[in-house]
mmCIF file of C-alpha atoms in Angstrom:
data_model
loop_
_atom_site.group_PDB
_atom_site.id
_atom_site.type_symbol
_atom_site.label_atom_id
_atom_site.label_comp_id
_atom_site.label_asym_id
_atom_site.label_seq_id
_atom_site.Cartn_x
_atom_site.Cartn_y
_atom_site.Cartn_z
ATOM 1 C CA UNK U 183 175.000 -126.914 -314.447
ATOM 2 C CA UNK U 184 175.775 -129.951 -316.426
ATOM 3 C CA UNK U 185 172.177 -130.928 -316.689
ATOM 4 C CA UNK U 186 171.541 -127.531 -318.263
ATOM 5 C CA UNK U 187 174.325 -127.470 -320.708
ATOM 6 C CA UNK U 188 172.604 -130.877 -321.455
ATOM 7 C CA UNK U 189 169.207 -129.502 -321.687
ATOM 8 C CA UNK U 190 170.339 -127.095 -323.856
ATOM 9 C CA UNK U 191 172.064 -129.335 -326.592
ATOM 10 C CA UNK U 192 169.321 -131.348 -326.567
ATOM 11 C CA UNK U 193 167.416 -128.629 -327.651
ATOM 12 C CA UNK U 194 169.652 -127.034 -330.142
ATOM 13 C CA UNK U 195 169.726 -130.408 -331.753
ATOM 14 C CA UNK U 196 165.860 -130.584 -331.832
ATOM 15 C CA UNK U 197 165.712 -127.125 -333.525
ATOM 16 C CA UNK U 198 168.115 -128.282 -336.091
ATOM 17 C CA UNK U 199 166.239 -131.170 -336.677
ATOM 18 C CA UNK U 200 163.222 -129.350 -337.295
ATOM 19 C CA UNK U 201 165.206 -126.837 -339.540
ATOM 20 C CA UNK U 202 166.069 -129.586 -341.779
ATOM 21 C CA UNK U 203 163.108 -131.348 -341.933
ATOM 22 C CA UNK U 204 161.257 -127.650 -342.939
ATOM 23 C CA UNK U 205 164.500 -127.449 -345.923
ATOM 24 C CA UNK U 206 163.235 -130.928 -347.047
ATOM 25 C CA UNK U 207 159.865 -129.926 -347.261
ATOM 26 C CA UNK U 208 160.078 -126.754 -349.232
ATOM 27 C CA UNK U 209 162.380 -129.009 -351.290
ATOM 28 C CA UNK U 210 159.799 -131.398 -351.944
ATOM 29 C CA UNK U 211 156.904 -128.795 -352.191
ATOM 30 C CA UNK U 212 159.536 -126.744 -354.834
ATOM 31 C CA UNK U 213 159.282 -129.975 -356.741
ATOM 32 C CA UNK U 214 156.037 -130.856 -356.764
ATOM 33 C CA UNK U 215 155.631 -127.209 -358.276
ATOM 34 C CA UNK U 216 157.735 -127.572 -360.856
ATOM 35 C CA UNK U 217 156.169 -131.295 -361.747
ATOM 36 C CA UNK U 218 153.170 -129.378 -361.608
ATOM 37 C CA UNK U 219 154.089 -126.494 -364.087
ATOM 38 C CA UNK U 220 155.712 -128.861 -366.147
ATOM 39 C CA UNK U 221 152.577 -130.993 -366.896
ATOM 40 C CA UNK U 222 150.340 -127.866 -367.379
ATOM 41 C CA UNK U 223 153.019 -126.801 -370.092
ATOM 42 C CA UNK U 224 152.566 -130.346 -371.848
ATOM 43 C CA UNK U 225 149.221 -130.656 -371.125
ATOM 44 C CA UNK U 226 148.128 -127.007 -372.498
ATOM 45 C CA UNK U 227 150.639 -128.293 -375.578
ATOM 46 C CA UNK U 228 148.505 -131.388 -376.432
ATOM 47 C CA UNK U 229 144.809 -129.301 -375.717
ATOM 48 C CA UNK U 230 145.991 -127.030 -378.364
ATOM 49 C CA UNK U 231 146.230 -130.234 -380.871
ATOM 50 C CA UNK U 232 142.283 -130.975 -379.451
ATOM 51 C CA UNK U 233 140.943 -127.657 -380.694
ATOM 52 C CA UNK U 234 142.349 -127.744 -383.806
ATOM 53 C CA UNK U 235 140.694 -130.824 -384.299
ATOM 54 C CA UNK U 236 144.067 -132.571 -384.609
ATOM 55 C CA UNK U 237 142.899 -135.678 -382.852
ATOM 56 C CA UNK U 238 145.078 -138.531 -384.726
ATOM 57 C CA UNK U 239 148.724 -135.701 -383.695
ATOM 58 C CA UNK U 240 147.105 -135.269 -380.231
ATOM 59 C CA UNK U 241 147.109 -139.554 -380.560
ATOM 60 C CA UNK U 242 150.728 -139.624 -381.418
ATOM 61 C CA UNK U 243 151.504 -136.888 -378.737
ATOM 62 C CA UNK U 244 150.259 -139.080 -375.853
ATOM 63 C CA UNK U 245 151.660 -141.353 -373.469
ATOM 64 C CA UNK U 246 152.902 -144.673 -374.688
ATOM 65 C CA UNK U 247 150.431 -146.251 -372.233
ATOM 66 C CA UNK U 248 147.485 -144.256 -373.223
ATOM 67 C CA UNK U 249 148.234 -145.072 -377.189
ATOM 68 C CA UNK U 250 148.095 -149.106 -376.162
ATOM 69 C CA UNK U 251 144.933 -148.857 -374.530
ATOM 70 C CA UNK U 252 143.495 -146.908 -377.603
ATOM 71 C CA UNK U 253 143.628 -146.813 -381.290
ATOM 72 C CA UNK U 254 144.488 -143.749 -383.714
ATOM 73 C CA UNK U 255 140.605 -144.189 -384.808
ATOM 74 C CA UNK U 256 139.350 -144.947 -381.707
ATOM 75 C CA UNK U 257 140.765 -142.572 -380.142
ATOM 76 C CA UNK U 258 139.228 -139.755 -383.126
ATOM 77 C CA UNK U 259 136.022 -141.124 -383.514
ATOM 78 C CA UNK U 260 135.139 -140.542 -379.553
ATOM 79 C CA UNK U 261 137.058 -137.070 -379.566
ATOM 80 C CA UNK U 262 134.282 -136.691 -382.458
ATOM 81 C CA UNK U 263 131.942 -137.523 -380.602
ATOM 82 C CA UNK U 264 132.255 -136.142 -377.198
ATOM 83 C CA UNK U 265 134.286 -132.365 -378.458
ATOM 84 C CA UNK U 266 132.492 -132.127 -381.655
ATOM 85 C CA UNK U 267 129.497 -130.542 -380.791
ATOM 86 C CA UNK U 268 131.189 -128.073 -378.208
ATOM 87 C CA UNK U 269 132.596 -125.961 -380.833
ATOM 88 C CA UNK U 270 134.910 -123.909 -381.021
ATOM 89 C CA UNK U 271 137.502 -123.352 -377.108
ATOM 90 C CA UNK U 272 136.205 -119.852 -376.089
ATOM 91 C CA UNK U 273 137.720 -120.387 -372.826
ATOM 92 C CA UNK U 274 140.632 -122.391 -370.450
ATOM 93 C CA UNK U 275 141.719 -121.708 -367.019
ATOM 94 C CA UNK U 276 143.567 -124.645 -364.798
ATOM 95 C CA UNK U 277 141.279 -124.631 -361.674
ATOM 96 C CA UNK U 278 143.519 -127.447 -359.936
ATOM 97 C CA UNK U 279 146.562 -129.603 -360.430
ATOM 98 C CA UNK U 280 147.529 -132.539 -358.093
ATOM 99 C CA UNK U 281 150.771 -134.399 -358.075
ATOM 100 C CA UNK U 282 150.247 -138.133 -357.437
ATOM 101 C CA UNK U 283 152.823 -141.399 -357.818
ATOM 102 C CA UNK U 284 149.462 -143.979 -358.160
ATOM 103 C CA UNK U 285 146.485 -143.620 -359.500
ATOM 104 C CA UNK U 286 143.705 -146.108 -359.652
ATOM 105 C CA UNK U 287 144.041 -148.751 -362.370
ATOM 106 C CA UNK U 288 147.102 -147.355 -363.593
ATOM 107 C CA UNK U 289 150.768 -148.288 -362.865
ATOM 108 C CA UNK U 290 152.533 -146.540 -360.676
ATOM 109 C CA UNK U 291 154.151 -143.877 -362.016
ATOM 110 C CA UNK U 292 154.351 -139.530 -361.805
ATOM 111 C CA UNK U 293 151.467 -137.918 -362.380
ATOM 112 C CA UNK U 294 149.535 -135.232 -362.574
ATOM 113 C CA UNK U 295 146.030 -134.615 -362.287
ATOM 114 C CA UNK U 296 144.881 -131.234 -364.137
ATOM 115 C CA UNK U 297 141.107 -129.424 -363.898
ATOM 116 C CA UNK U 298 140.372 -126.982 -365.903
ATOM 117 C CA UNK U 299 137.365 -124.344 -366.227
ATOM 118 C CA UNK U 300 136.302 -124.192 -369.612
ATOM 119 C CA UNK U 301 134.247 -122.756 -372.293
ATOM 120 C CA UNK U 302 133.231 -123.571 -375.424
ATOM 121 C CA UNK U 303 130.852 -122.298 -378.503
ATOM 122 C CA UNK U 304 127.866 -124.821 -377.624
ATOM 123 C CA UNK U 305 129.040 -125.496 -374.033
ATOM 124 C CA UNK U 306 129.683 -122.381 -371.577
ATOM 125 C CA UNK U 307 130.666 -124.075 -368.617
ATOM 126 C CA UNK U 308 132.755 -127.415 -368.825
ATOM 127 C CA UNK U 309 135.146 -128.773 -366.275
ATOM 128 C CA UNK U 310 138.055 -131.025 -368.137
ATOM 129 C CA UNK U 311 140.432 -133.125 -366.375
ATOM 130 C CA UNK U 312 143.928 -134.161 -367.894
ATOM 131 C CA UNK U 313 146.368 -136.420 -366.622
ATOM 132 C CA UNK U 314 149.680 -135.898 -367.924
ATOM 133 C CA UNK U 315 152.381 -138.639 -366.949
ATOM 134 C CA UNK U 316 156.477 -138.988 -366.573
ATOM 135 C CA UNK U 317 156.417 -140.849 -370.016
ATOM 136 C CA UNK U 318 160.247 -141.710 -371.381
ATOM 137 C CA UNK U 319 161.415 -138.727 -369.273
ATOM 138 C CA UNK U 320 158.671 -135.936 -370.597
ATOM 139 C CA UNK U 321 155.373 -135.334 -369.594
ATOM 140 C CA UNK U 322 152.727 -136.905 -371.731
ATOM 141 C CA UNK U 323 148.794 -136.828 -371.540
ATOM 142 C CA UNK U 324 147.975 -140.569 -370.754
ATOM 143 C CA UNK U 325 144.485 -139.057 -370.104
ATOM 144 C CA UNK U 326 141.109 -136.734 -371.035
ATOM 145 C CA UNK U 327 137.618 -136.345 -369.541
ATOM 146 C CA UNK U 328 135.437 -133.616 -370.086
ATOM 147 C CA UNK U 329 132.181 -133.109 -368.715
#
């Protein structure tokens, strides 16, 4: 009898284990979520600056990180370049978004890594990618790609 009473904490403890290590995990999946949402929110923010063609506010927007490793003009003149002859946004949905704490030649950090399916005037199908970062406590684009 004892060895069953013992079998049977053992196992009760085991389940409770298990219980808690499922509460941690929706915990952490709960905030990766809301990470998640929370960069989309900033990142949709800043896009909006892009289509309007506000490229030097979309500059000062950014993360502190992304505004040392490019100028105001810099940072315009290849927004010129690469969004100007796309036209006009017809067209943004967020296909993915990734929470990651490293990234590769960047410190590490929060981020999040954002795809989106979209559509422009003079470019119907374009995938752009936006990583927003933990930046002073707010979520801040420290980088855009479109192709």
């Amino acid at each position: 009898m004892k060895e069953d009473a013992i079998m049977k904490r053992i196992l009760w403890f085991l389940a409770a284990v298990g219980l808690a290590l499922l509460a941690v995990s929706a915990l952490r999946a709960d905030d990766k979520s809301a990470n998640e949402k929370a960069a989309d929110a900033a990142a949709q923010k800043w896009l909006a600056l892009v289509d309007g063609g506000n490229y030097g506010e979309s500059w000062k927007e950014a993360a502190s990180a992304f505004r040392k490793a490019v100028t105001a003009e810099q940072w315009s003149a290849a927004l010129s370049a690469s969004r100007g002859s796309y036209g006009k946004l017809l067209s943004r949905t967020l296909k993915s978004a990734e929470y990651r704490t490293s990234l590769p030649g960047a410190p590490d950090g929060e981020y999040v890594v954002l795809q989106y399916d979209s559509s422009f005037e003079h470019k119907k199908s374009a995938v752009e990618t936006v990583t927003p970062m933990k930046d002073g406590g707010a979520w801040r684009v420290s980088g855009y790609f479109i192709k």
